[in-house]
Coordinates of C-alpha atoms and ligand atoms in Angstrom, one line a residue:
M1 CA 55.4 115.4 72.4
N2 CA 59.0 114.4 72.5
E3 CA 59.5 111.0 70.9
Y4 CA 62.7 109.3 69.7
S5 CA 64.2 105.9 69.0
Q6 CA 67.6 104.8 69.8
G7 CA 69.7 101.7 69.0
F8 CA 71.0 99.6 71.8
E9 CA 74.6 99.9 72.8
A10 CA 76.7 97.6 70.8
D11 CA 76.4 93.9 71.7
T12 CA 73.0 94.1 73.5
G13 CA 71.1 92.0 71.0
K14 CA 73.9 89.5 70.8
I15 CA 74.2 89.2 74.6
L16 CA 70.4 88.9 74.9
K17 CA 70.4 85.9 72.6
I18 CA 73.0 84.1 74.6
V19 CA 71.3 84.9 77.8
I20 CA 68.0 83.7 76.6
N21 CA 69.6 80.5 75.4
S22 CA 71.5 79.5 78.4
L23 CA 68.9 80.6 80.9
Y24 CA 65.9 79.2 79.0
S25 CA 65.2 76.3 81.4
D26 CA 65.4 78.8 84.3
R27 CA 63.3 81.5 82.7
D28 CA 61.0 81.7 85.7
I29 CA 63.6 84.0 87.3
F30 CA 62.5 87.0 85.2
L31 CA 59.9 87.6 87.8
R32 CA 62.2 87.7 90.7
E33 CA 64.5 90.0 88.8
L34 CA 61.7 92.5 88.1
L35 CA 60.3 92.2 91.6
S36 CA 63.8 92.8 93.1
N37 CA 64.2 95.9 91.0
A38 CA 60.8 97.1 92.1
S39 CA 61.7 96.5 95.7
D40 CA 65.1 98.3 95.3
A41 CA 63.3 101.3 93.8
I42 CA 60.9 101.5 96.7
H43 CA 63.7 101.4 99.2
K44 CA 65.6 104.0 97.3
R45 CA 62.7 106.4 97.4
K46 CA 62.4 105.8 101.2
F47 CA 66.1 106.4 101.7
L48 CA 66.3 109.6 99.6
G49 CA 63.1 110.7 101.2
Q50 CA 64.9 110.9 104.6
T51 CA 66.7 114.0 103.4
N52 CA 64.1 115.2 100.8
P53 CA 60.7 114.5 102.4
A54 CA 58.9 115.9 99.3
I55 CA 59.5 112.7 97.4
L56 CA 58.3 110.3 100.1
N57 CA 55.3 108.1 99.4
K58 CA 52.4 109.3 101.6
S59 CA 50.5 106.0 101.2
D60 CA 51.5 102.4 101.6
D61 CA 54.2 101.0 99.4
T62 CA 53.0 98.2 97.0
I63 CA 54.2 96.1 94.2
E64 CA 51.2 95.0 92.0
I65 CA 51.1 92.3 89.4
V66 CA 48.1 92.5 87.1
I67 CA 47.4 89.8 84.6
D68 CA 45.4 90.6 81.4
K69 CA 44.5 87.3 79.7
K70 CA 43.0 89.0 76.7
Q71 CA 45.9 91.2 75.9
K72 CA 48.2 88.4 77.0
T73 CA 50.2 90.7 79.2
I74 CA 51.4 90.9 82.8
E75 CA 52.2 94.3 84.3
I76 CA 54.3 94.9 87.4
T77 CA 53.8 98.2 89.0
D78 CA 55.8 99.7 91.9
S79 CA 55.6 102.9 94.0
G80 CA 59.3 103.4 93.9
I81 CA 61.7 106.2 92.9
G82 CA 60.9 106.0 89.2
L83 CA 63.1 106.7 86.2
A84 CA 63.5 110.1 84.5
E85 CA 63.6 110.2 80.7
K86 CA 67.3 110.2 80.6
E87 CA 67.6 107.4 83.1
L88 CA 65.3 105.3 81.0
A89 CA 67.6 105.6 78.0
E90 CA 70.7 105.1 80.1
T91 CA 69.9 102.4 82.5
L92 CA 67.6 100.4 80.3
G93 CA 69.6 101.0 77.1
T94 CA 72.8 99.3 78.2
I95 CA 72.8 95.6 79.1
A96 CA 76.1 94.9 80.7
K97 CA 79.6 96.1 81.2
S98 CA 81.9 96.2 78.2
G99 CA 83.6 93.0 77.4
T100 CA 80.7 90.9 78.6
S101 CA 79.7 89.9 75.2
S102 CA 82.9 88.3 74.1
F103 CA 83.2 86.6 77.4
L104 CA 79.8 85.1 77.3
E105 CA 80.2 84.0 73.8
E106 CA 83.3 82.1 74.7
M107 CA 81.5 80.5 77.6
S108 CA 78.4 79.5 75.7
E109 CA 80.3 77.9 72.8
N110 CA 81.0 75.0 75.0
D111 CA 78.0 73.2 76.2
N112 CA 79.6 72.0 79.4
N113 CA 80.0 75.6 80.4
K114 CA 76.3 76.2 80.5
D115 CA 76.2 76.1 84.3
A116 CA 79.2 78.4 84.6
A117 CA 77.6 80.7 82.0
K118 CA 74.5 80.8 84.1
T119 CA 76.4 81.7 87.3
L120 CA 78.1 84.4 85.4
I121 CA 75.0 85.8 83.9
G122 CA 73.5 86.1 87.4
Q123 CA 76.4 88.4 88.3
F124 CA 76.3 90.6 85.2
G125 CA 73.1 92.2 86.3
V126 CA 71.2 91.5 83.1
G127 CA 68.3 91.5 85.5
F128 CA 65.8 93.7 83.7
Y129 CA 66.6 92.1 80.4
S130 CA 65.6 88.7 81.6
A131 CA 62.1 90.0 80.8
F132 CA 62.8 89.3 77.2
M133 CA 63.0 85.6 77.9
V134 CA 59.3 85.6 78.2
A135 CA 58.2 88.8 76.4
E136 CA 58.3 89.8 72.8
K137 CA 57.8 93.4 73.7
V138 CA 58.3 95.3 77.0
V139 CA 56.8 98.7 77.8
V140 CA 58.0 100.6 80.8
T141 CA 56.1 103.6 82.0
S142 CA 57.7 105.6 84.7
R143 CA 57.4 108.8 86.6
K144 CA 60.3 109.9 88.7
A145 CA 59.6 111.0 92.3
G146 CA 59.9 114.8 92.4
T147 CA 58.8 115.3 88.8
S148 CA 55.3 115.4 87.3
N149 CA 55.7 113.8 83.8
A150 CA 55.8 110.2 83.0
Y151 CA 57.6 108.5 80.1
F152 CA 57.2 105.4 78.0
W153 CA 60.1 103.1 77.1
E154 CA 59.3 100.4 74.6
S155 CA 61.5 97.7 73.1
D156 CA 61.4 94.3 71.4
G157 CA 64.8 93.6 73.0
Q158 CA 66.6 93.4 69.6
N159 CA 66.4 96.5 67.6
G160 CA 66.8 99.3 70.2
F161 CA 64.1 101.2 72.0
N162 CA 61.6 104.1 71.7
I163 CA 61.0 106.7 74.3
S164 CA 58.1 109.0 74.4
S165 CA 56.5 111.4 76.9
C166 CA 53.1 110.5 78.1
G167 CA 52.4 113.8 79.9
Q168 CA 51.4 114.2 83.5
S169 CA 50.7 111.2 85.5
P170 CA 49.1 110.8 89.0
N171 CA 51.4 108.1 90.2
V172 CA 55.1 108.1 91.0
G173 CA 56.9 104.9 90.2
T174 CA 57.4 102.4 87.5
S175 CA 55.2 100.0 85.7
I176 CA 56.6 97.2 83.5
K177 CA 54.3 95.6 81.0
L178 CA 55.3 92.3 79.4
F179 CA 53.7 91.3 76.1
L180 CA 54.2 87.5 76.5
R181 CA 55.8 85.4 73.8
K182 CA 53.7 82.6 72.3
D183 CA 55.7 80.0 74.2
A184 CA 55.3 81.8 77.5
K185 CA 51.5 81.9 78.0
E186 CA 51.9 79.9 81.2
Y187 CA 52.7 83.1 83.0
L188 CA 49.1 84.2 82.6
D189 CA 48.1 81.8 85.3
S190 CA 47.8 83.6 88.6
A191 CA 48.4 80.4 90.6
K192 CA 51.7 79.9 88.8
L193 CA 52.8 83.5 89.5
K194 CA 51.8 83.1 93.1
T195 CA 54.0 80.1 93.5
L196 CA 56.9 81.9 91.9
V197 CA 56.5 84.9 94.1
K198 CA 56.4 82.6 97.2
K199 CA 59.4 80.7 96.0
Y200 CA 61.7 83.5 94.9
S201 CA 60.5 86.7 96.4
D202 CA 58.9 85.9 99.7
H203 CA 61.5 87.9 101.6
I204 CA 60.8 91.2 99.8
T205 CA 59.6 93.5 102.5
V206 CA 57.0 95.2 100.4
P207 CA 53.6 93.4 99.9
I208 CA 53.4 91.9 96.4
T209 CA 49.8 91.5 95.2
I210 CA 48.5 89.5 92.2
K211 CA 45.3 90.1 90.3
D212 CA 43.7 89.0 87.1
S213 CA 40.3 89.8 85.6
E214 CA 38.6 87.0 87.5
T215 CA 40.2 87.4 90.9
E216 CA 40.6 90.0 93.6
A217 CA 44.1 91.3 94.3
E218 CA 45.7 88.9 96.7
Q219 CA 49.0 89.2 98.6
A220 CA 51.4 86.6 97.5
N221 CA 54.5 87.1 99.8
S222 CA 54.8 87.2 103.5
A223 CA 56.7 90.5 103.2
Q224 CA 59.0 89.8 106.1
A225 CA 62.7 90.2 105.6
L226 CA 64.2 86.8 106.0
W227 CA 67.1 87.9 108.1
T228 CA 64.7 89.3 110.7
R229 CA 63.4 85.9 111.5
P230 CA 65.1 83.7 114.0
S231 CA 67.5 81.3 112.2
S232 CA 65.9 78.3 113.9
S233 CA 62.6 79.0 112.0
I234 CA 64.3 79.2 108.6
T235 CA 64.8 76.1 106.5
D236 CA 67.9 75.4 104.4
E237 CA 65.7 75.7 101.3
E238 CA 64.6 79.2 102.3
Y239 CA 68.2 80.3 102.9
T240 CA 69.2 78.8 99.5
E241 CA 66.3 80.5 97.7
F242 CA 67.2 83.8 99.3
F243 CA 70.8 83.4 98.2
K244 CA 69.8 82.5 94.7
S245 CA 67.3 85.2 94.2
N246 CA 69.5 87.9 95.6
F247 CA 72.9 87.1 94.4
G248 CA 72.3 85.5 91.0
A249 CA 73.4 82.1 92.1
F250 CA 72.2 78.9 90.7
D251 CA 73.5 76.5 93.4
E252 CA 73.6 76.3 97.1
P253 CA 76.1 78.5 99.0
Y254 CA 79.2 76.9 100.5
L255 CA 78.7 78.7 103.7
K256 CA 75.9 80.7 105.4
I257 CA 76.4 82.9 108.4
H258 CA 73.3 84.3 110.0
N259 CA 73.6 86.1 113.4
K260 CA 72.0 88.8 115.4
T261 CA 74.4 90.8 117.5
E262 CA 73.1 92.9 120.4
G263 CA 74.8 95.3 122.7
A264 CA 76.7 98.6 122.2
I265 CA 76.1 98.0 118.5
D266 CA 73.0 96.2 117.1
F267 CA 73.2 94.4 113.8
T268 CA 72.0 91.3 112.0
N269 CA 74.2 89.7 109.3
L270 CA 73.1 87.2 106.8
L271 CA 76.2 86.3 104.8
F272 CA 77.0 83.7 102.1
I273 CA 80.0 82.4 100.5
P274 CA 79.3 80.9 97.0
K275 CA 80.8 77.7 95.8
T276 CA 82.3 79.2 92.6
A277 CA 84.3 82.3 92.2
P278 CA 82.7 85.2 90.2
F279 CA 84.5 86.0 86.9
D280 CA 85.5 89.5 88.1
L281 CA 87.0 88.5 91.4
F282 CA 90.3 90.0 90.4
E283 CA 89.0 93.1 88.5
P284 CA 90.3 96.2 90.2
E285 CA 86.9 97.9 90.1
R286 CA 85.0 95.0 91.6
K287 CA 83.0 96.1 94.5
T288 CA 82.1 94.0 97.5
R289 CA 78.7 92.5 97.6
V290 CA 77.3 93.0 101.1
S291 CA 74.2 95.2 101.1
L292 CA 73.8 97.6 103.9
Y293 CA 70.3 98.1 105.5
I294 CA 69.6 100.6 108.2
N295 CA 66.6 99.5 110.2
R296 CA 65.3 97.4 107.2
V297 CA 65.7 100.3 104.8
F298 CA 68.1 99.4 102.0
I299 CA 71.0 101.8 101.8
S300 CA 73.5 100.4 99.3
K301 CA 74.8 97.3 97.6
D302 CA 78.4 98.2 98.0
I303 CA 79.4 100.3 100.9
E304 CA 83.1 100.5 101.0
G305 CA 84.8 99.2 104.1
L306 CA 81.9 97.0 105.2
I307 CA 83.9 94.0 104.4
P308 CA 87.7 93.8 103.8
T309 CA 88.7 93.4 100.1
W310 CA 90.4 90.1 100.8
L311 CA 86.9 88.8 101.7
R312 CA 85.3 90.4 98.6
F313 CA 83.6 87.1 97.6
V314 CA 81.4 87.2 100.7
Q315 CA 77.8 88.2 99.7
G316 CA 74.9 89.0 101.9
I317 CA 73.2 91.7 103.9
L318 CA 73.9 93.6 107.0
D319 CA 71.1 95.3 108.8
T320 CA 71.7 97.7 111.7
T321 CA 69.8 100.0 113.9
S322 CA 72.9 101.6 115.2
L323 CA 73.5 103.9 112.2
D324 CA 71.5 107.0 111.4
L325 CA 69.2 106.9 108.4
N326 CA 69.4 110.6 108.0
V327 CA 73.0 110.9 107.1
S328 CA 74.7 110.8 103.7
R329 CA 76.3 107.7 102.3
E330 CA 79.8 109.2 102.8
L331 CA 79.1 109.7 106.5
V332 CA 77.8 106.1 106.8
Q333 CA 80.9 104.9 105.0
N334 CA 83.3 106.7 107.3
S335 CA 81.4 106.0 110.5
P336 CA 83.3 104.3 113.4
I337 CA 80.3 102.2 114.0
L338 CA 80.6 100.7 110.5
K339 CA 84.2 100.0 111.2
K340 CA 83.3 98.1 114.3
I341 CA 80.7 96.1 112.5
S342 CA 83.2 95.3 109.8
K343 CA 85.7 94.0 112.3
S344 CA 83.1 91.9 114.0
I345 CA 81.8 90.3 110.8
T346 CA 85.4 89.7 109.6
K347 CA 86.1 87.8 112.8
K348 CA 82.9 85.8 112.3
V349 CA 83.7 84.8 108.8
L350 CA 87.2 83.7 109.8
S351 CA 85.9 81.6 112.7
E352 CA 83.2 80.0 110.5
L353 CA 85.7 79.1 107.9
K354 CA 87.9 77.6 110.5
K355 CA 85.0 75.4 111.6
K356 CA 84.3 74.4 108.0
L357 CA 88.0 73.4 107.5
K358 CA 87.9 71.3 110.6
K359 CA 84.7 69.6 109.6
S360 CA 85.7 68.6 106.1
P361 CA 89.1 69.5 104.7
E362 CA 88.1 68.0 101.3
E363 CA 85.1 70.4 100.9
Y364 CA 87.2 73.2 102.3
D365 CA 89.9 72.6 99.6
A366 CA 87.3 72.9 96.9
F367 CA 86.4 76.3 98.4
W368 CA 90.1 77.1 98.8
S369 CA 90.8 76.4 95.1
Q370 CA 88.2 79.1 94.3
F371 CA 89.0 81.8 96.8
G372 CA 92.4 80.9 98.4
K373 CA 94.3 83.5 96.3
V374 CA 92.0 86.3 97.6
I375 CA 92.3 85.3 101.2
K376 CA 96.0 85.3 101.0
E377 CA 95.9 89.0 100.2
G378 CA 94.8 89.4 103.8
L379 CA 98.1 88.1 105.0
Y380 CA 99.9 91.2 103.9
E381 CA 97.0 93.7 104.0
D382 CA 95.3 92.9 107.3
F383 CA 97.9 92.9 109.9
E384 CA 95.4 92.7 112.7
N385 CA 93.9 89.4 111.5
R386 CA 97.0 87.8 110.1
D387 CA 97.3 85.1 112.8
K388 CA 93.7 84.1 112.3
I389 CA 94.1 84.1 108.5
I390 CA 97.1 81.9 108.7
D391 CA 95.0 79.4 110.6
I392 CA 92.7 78.9 107.6
I393 CA 95.1 78.9 104.7
R394 CA 96.0 75.8 102.8
V395 CA 99.5 74.9 101.6
F396 CA 100.6 71.9 99.6
S397 CA 102.9 69.6 101.5
N398 CA 105.5 67.8 99.3
K399 CA 105.8 65.1 101.9
Q400 CA 102.2 64.4 102.4
N401 CA 101.2 65.1 98.8
T402 CA 98.1 67.0 99.9
N403 CA 97.0 70.4 101.3
I404 CA 97.8 71.0 104.9
T405 CA 97.8 74.1 107.2
V406 CA 100.9 75.9 108.2
N407 CA 100.3 74.7 111.8
E408 CA 100.3 71.1 110.6
Y409 CA 103.6 71.8 108.9
L410 CA 105.0 73.2 112.2
E411 CA 103.8 70.1 114.1
N412 CA 105.5 67.8 111.7
M413 CA 108.9 69.5 111.5
A414 CA 112.0 67.3 111.6
D415 CA 114.4 67.3 114.6
G416 CA 116.5 70.3 114.5
Q417 CA 114.5 72.1 111.9
D418 CA 113.9 75.8 112.6
S419 CA 112.7 77.1 109.3
I420 CA 109.6 76.7 107.2
Y421 CA 110.9 75.6 103.8
Y422 CA 109.0 76.5 100.7
L423 CA 109.4 76.4 97.0
T424 CA 107.5 78.6 94.6
A425 CA 106.7 77.6 91.0
D426 CA 104.2 78.3 88.3
T427 CA 102.6 74.9 88.6
L428 CA 102.5 72.0 91.0
K429 CA 104.0 69.8 88.3
Q430 CA 107.0 72.2 87.9
A431 CA 107.5 72.3 91.7
L432 CA 107.4 68.6 92.1
S433 CA 110.1 68.0 89.5
S434 CA 112.4 70.7 90.9
P435 CA 116.0 69.5 91.7
H436 CA 115.8 71.7 94.8
L437 CA 113.6 69.1 96.5
E438 CA 116.0 66.3 96.2
G439 CA 118.1 67.1 99.3
F440 CA 114.9 67.6 101.3
K441 CA 113.4 64.3 100.1
S442 CA 116.5 62.4 101.0
K443 CA 116.4 63.8 104.5
D444 CA 112.6 63.4 104.8
I445 CA 112.1 67.1 105.4
D446 CA 108.8 68.6 104.2
V447 CA 108.7 71.5 101.8
L448 CA 105.6 73.6 101.1
L449 CA 105.0 73.9 97.3
M450 CA 103.4 77.2 96.4
T451 CA 102.0 78.0 93.0
D452 CA 100.1 81.3 93.4
P453 CA 102.0 84.4 92.3
I454 CA 101.1 86.0 95.6
D455 CA 102.8 83.3 97.7
A456 CA 106.4 84.5 97.3
F457 CA 105.1 87.9 98.2
W458 CA 103.3 87.2 101.4
M459 CA 105.8 84.8 102.7
S460 CA 108.8 87.1 102.2
Q461 CA 106.7 89.9 103.6
M462 CA 105.7 88.0 106.7
A463 CA 109.2 86.7 107.1
Q464 CA 108.3 84.3 109.9
F465 CA 105.5 82.5 111.7
N466 CA 105.7 81.2 115.3
D467 CA 109.4 82.2 115.4
K468 CA 110.1 80.0 112.4
K469 CA 111.6 81.8 109.3
F470 CA 110.1 81.2 105.9
V471 CA 112.9 80.1 103.7
S472 CA 112.7 79.7 99.9
I473 CA 114.6 76.7 98.9
S474 CA 115.4 78.0 95.5
R475 CA 116.3 81.5 96.4
D476 CA 117.6 81.7 99.9
T477 CA 120.7 80.1 101.5
Y478 CA 120.1 77.4 104.0
D479 CA 122.0 74.5 105.7
L480 CA 120.4 71.2 106.2
S481 CA 123.3 69.5 107.9
A482 CA 122.0 69.9 111.4
I483 CA 118.5 68.6 110.6
G484 CA 117.1 65.1 110.9
S485 CA 119.3 62.1 110.4
K486 CA 123.0 63.0 110.6
E487 CA 124.2 61.1 107.6
T488 CA 124.5 64.0 105.2
K489 CA 126.3 62.8 102.2
K490 CA 129.7 64.6 102.4
P491 CA 131.1 65.5 99.1
K492 CA 133.6 62.8 98.3
K493 CA 136.1 65.3 97.0
S494 CA 137.6 62.6 94.7
K495 CA 140.3 64.0 92.5
A496 CA 138.3 63.3 89.4
A497 CA 135.3 65.1 90.7
K498 CA 137.3 68.1 91.8
G499 CA 138.8 68.3 88.3
T500 CA 135.4 68.2 86.6
I501 CA 134.2 71.0 88.9
E502 CA 137.2 73.2 88.0
L503 CA 136.7 72.4 84.4
I504 CA 133.1 73.5 84.3
K505 CA 133.9 76.6 86.4
S506 CA 136.5 77.6 83.9
H507 CA 133.9 77.5 81.1
I508 CA 131.1 79.5 82.8
E509 CA 133.0 81.8 85.2
D510 CA 131.2 84.8 83.8
L511 CA 127.8 83.4 84.5
V512 CA 128.0 82.1 88.1
A513 CA 129.4 83.1 91.5
D514 CA 130.9 79.7 91.9
V515 CA 130.7 76.1 90.9
V516 CA 130.6 73.5 93.8
E517 CA 130.0 69.9 94.3
S518 CA 126.4 69.2 95.6
T519 CA 125.7 67.4 98.8
S520 CA 122.0 67.1 98.1
L521 CA 121.3 66.3 94.4
V522 CA 120.3 62.8 93.7
D523 CA 118.8 62.5 90.3
S524 CA 119.4 65.9 88.6
P525 CA 122.8 66.9 87.4
V526 CA 122.7 70.6 88.6
K527 CA 120.9 73.3 90.5
L528 CA 121.4 76.9 91.2
V529 CA 121.5 78.2 94.8
A530 CA 121.9 81.6 96.3
S531 CA 125.4 82.7 97.1
E532 CA 126.3 83.6 100.7
G533 CA 126.4 87.4 100.9
G534 CA 124.2 87.7 97.8
L535 CA 121.4 90.1 98.0
D536 CA 118.3 89.1 99.9
F537 CA 115.7 87.6 97.5
N538 CA 113.1 90.1 98.4
L539 CA 115.4 93.0 97.9
E540 CA 116.5 91.6 94.6
R541 CA 112.9 91.3 93.5
I542 CA 112.2 94.9 94.2
L543 CA 115.4 96.0 92.4
K544 CA 114.3 93.9 89.4
A545 CA 110.8 95.5 89.4
Q546 CA 112.4 99.0 89.4
N547 CA 114.9 98.2 86.7
P548 CA 114.1 95.4 84.1
E549 CA 117.8 95.4 83.0
Y550 CA 119.0 94.5 86.4
E551 CA 120.3 90.9 86.2
G552 CA 120.4 90.1 89.9
T553 CA 123.3 88.7 91.8
K554 CA 125.1 85.7 90.5
K555 CA 124.2 82.3 91.9
I556 CA 126.2 79.2 92.7
L557 CA 125.9 76.2 90.5
E558 CA 125.8 73.0 92.4
I559 CA 127.0 69.9 90.5
N560 CA 126.0 66.3 91.1
T561 CA 129.3 64.6 90.4
S562 CA 127.7 61.1 90.4
H563 CA 125.6 62.0 87.4
E564 CA 126.4 60.2 84.2
L565 CA 126.4 63.4 82.2
I566 CA 128.9 65.1 84.5
K567 CA 131.1 62.1 84.5
K568 CA 131.3 62.1 80.7
L569 CA 132.0 65.8 80.4
P570 CA 135.8 65.8 80.8
K571 CA 136.1 63.3 77.9
K572 CA 134.5 65.7 75.4
S573 CA 136.3 68.2 73.1
I574 CA 136.8 71.7 74.5
D575 CA 134.0 73.1 72.4
V576 CA 131.6 70.5 73.5
Q577 CA 132.6 70.9 77.1
K578 CA 132.0 74.7 76.9
A579 CA 128.6 74.2 75.3
L580 CA 127.6 71.5 77.8
S581 CA 128.6 73.6 80.7
R582 CA 126.5 76.5 79.5
V583 CA 123.6 74.2 78.8
L584 CA 123.8 72.9 82.4
F585 CA 123.7 76.4 83.7
E586 CA 120.7 77.4 81.6
Q587 CA 118.9 74.2 82.4
A588 CA 119.2 75.0 86.1
R589 CA 117.6 78.4 85.4
I590 CA 114.8 76.9 83.5
L591 CA 114.0 74.5 86.2
D592 CA 113.7 77.5 88.6
G593 CA 111.1 78.9 86.3
E594 CA 113.4 81.5 84.7
M595 CA 114.2 82.2 81.0
P596 CA 117.6 81.1 79.7
S597 CA 119.9 84.0 80.1
D598 CA 120.9 83.8 76.4
A599 CA 118.2 81.9 74.5
Q600 CA 120.0 82.0 71.1
K601 CA 123.3 80.7 72.4
F602 CA 121.4 78.1 74.4
S603 CA 119.8 76.7 71.3
Q604 CA 123.2 76.7 69.4
D605 CA 124.8 75.0 72.4
L606 CA 122.1 72.3 72.4
I607 CA 122.8 71.5 68.8
T608 CA 126.6 71.3 69.4
V609 CA 126.1 69.0 72.4
S610 CA 123.6 66.7 70.5
L611 CA 125.8 66.4 67.4
N612 CA 128.7 65.3 69.5
D613 CA 127.1 62.9 71.8
Ligands
LIG701 P1 70.7 95.9 88.3 O1 69.4 95.8 89.0 O2 71.6 94.8 88.6 O3 71.3 97.2 88.3 P2 68.9 95.7 86.0 O4 69.1 95.4 84.6 O5 67.9 94.8 86.7 O6 70.3 95.7 86.7 O7 68.4 97.2 86.2 C1 69.1 98.3 85.6 C2 68.8 99.6 86.3 O8 67.5 100.0 85.9 C3 68.7 99.5 87.8 O9 69.9 99.6 88.4 C4 67.8 100.7 88.1 O10 68.5 101.8 88.2 C5 66.9 100.7 86.9 N1 65.6 100.1 87.2 C6 65.2 98.8 86.9 N2 63.9 98.5 87.3 C7 63.5 99.6 88.0 C8 62.3 100.0 88.7 N3 61.3 99.2 88.8 N4 62.3 101.3 89.2 C9 63.3 102.1 89.1 N5 64.5 101.8 88.5 C10 64.6 100.6 87.9

């Protein structure tokens, strides 16, 4: 007999402790996790059996729960695909993806983060390991379909596991026996287990039976896939339970979309949008989470192309009778039918989100803060849906001091305005204090403040919307003189002012394209603007990305000649004038979110200026 022990992959014991701690009050969920694995295994056997009939189950599929009050065990047995010896070691020997441990530790240090930690744990797929919340020992016996030997896997969840062969076995499938912890004896009560099955696992399509020494086996679930029922017969609680038990959520979804589509292509979708973003939303290897079923048979959790990547936070199921079960996953993935279904559900999600936005902009903004960045990817990736996406994006209006839609911006444009003005910055605070806004404020022209890195990208990429150009007020050239009230402050061109400008220019000639008197600054002394004939901002960005040394074209420094500091400048010594002129230039860069062009000189200049004030 072949027997061996193996330590867990690094971190497993540690993670397990954290999981047990933060999930303790929800430890009932161990059952739904094990039942959901059992159901997946049965579906997998059915699916693989389509192309390899030898492994199909000839009798009825079942999931049995047997309670042994004497041994203090519960055992869950399924007629699924089973696990080969190697799979036992590999799939049950690793708990989660690398990096999970440090992440979880950080989360669990802070008690306020417990809910967040829970949400995350749900997504890590620690599913099987939740058994250790109630068991001090777990024994898995499994025979893989298509083989004749069964194997044991045994572990206390802390010190690794043992695997041994147990020879030939009559039954294909997996049985998981839990030796309950002292504080978990409540799970020996069949009535309790029945309630849990009903609550968390009712939708599992395979009958789940429960039996203890005193009772006959009794079916505990209705075994009907939730999505096959008419939505009018399903309560909100049922939807929420389904969402929680299938997608590791601990709260209600923000949005649920359940439809049956009939016609050239038949399919049913039951989709959810969670309230909080998963931790791995921006990980490149993150897969989408819409499970594909063909005629109720589970095919895959992550068929590529079923939902666009800019909707990768949508979770749920898609069940269709229009695809053929007998074909490979690759064929399914590339099928034109799948593409059509994808198009159709994308449109549905967009129109449902639009409705949600209309109904409650406040709630929508909470959703937007979680997923807005991802949706914006659609603006440059999904040309076909761009106009619909732009309808549901939220942008911050400087004038209204709240989120609005781009359409609302267009509706409220000033007389004579033909561009959509925006300002990008790292934070809202930085944007709000930008000197670039001063001219717009004084003319009551709205500016969209954008703080996601992706914003500058999609807007320059899109170039315009409804014939209105997107114009960056810190990087592009523009002219406000024809907009709104006509009383643009004309530069006074006083002799003194002209002299000051020339003076500053003489000191920083090498740094700027020009120095001019500002017509728009009110409170700030300076700002940098694009020079006419300078390179397009977008082009410059690409050049910079290709060559880090590339400095970009020089800008124009606008001077507010009514500012006290500027008025004082000519009275200073030449050295101080020089230092102050450079400080003004660097300050304007910093306010645009850039680094000083010469940090060392900048700090020396600051000292010179301060000492001579
Ligand atoms: P997840 O289900 O999210 O992958 P789990 O920890 O619950 O994570 O399970 C890990 C893996 O172990 C599963 O993906 C599956 O391959 C295997 N597994 C678990 N339970 C069973 C079972 N009853 N039958 C067959 N394979 C199983």
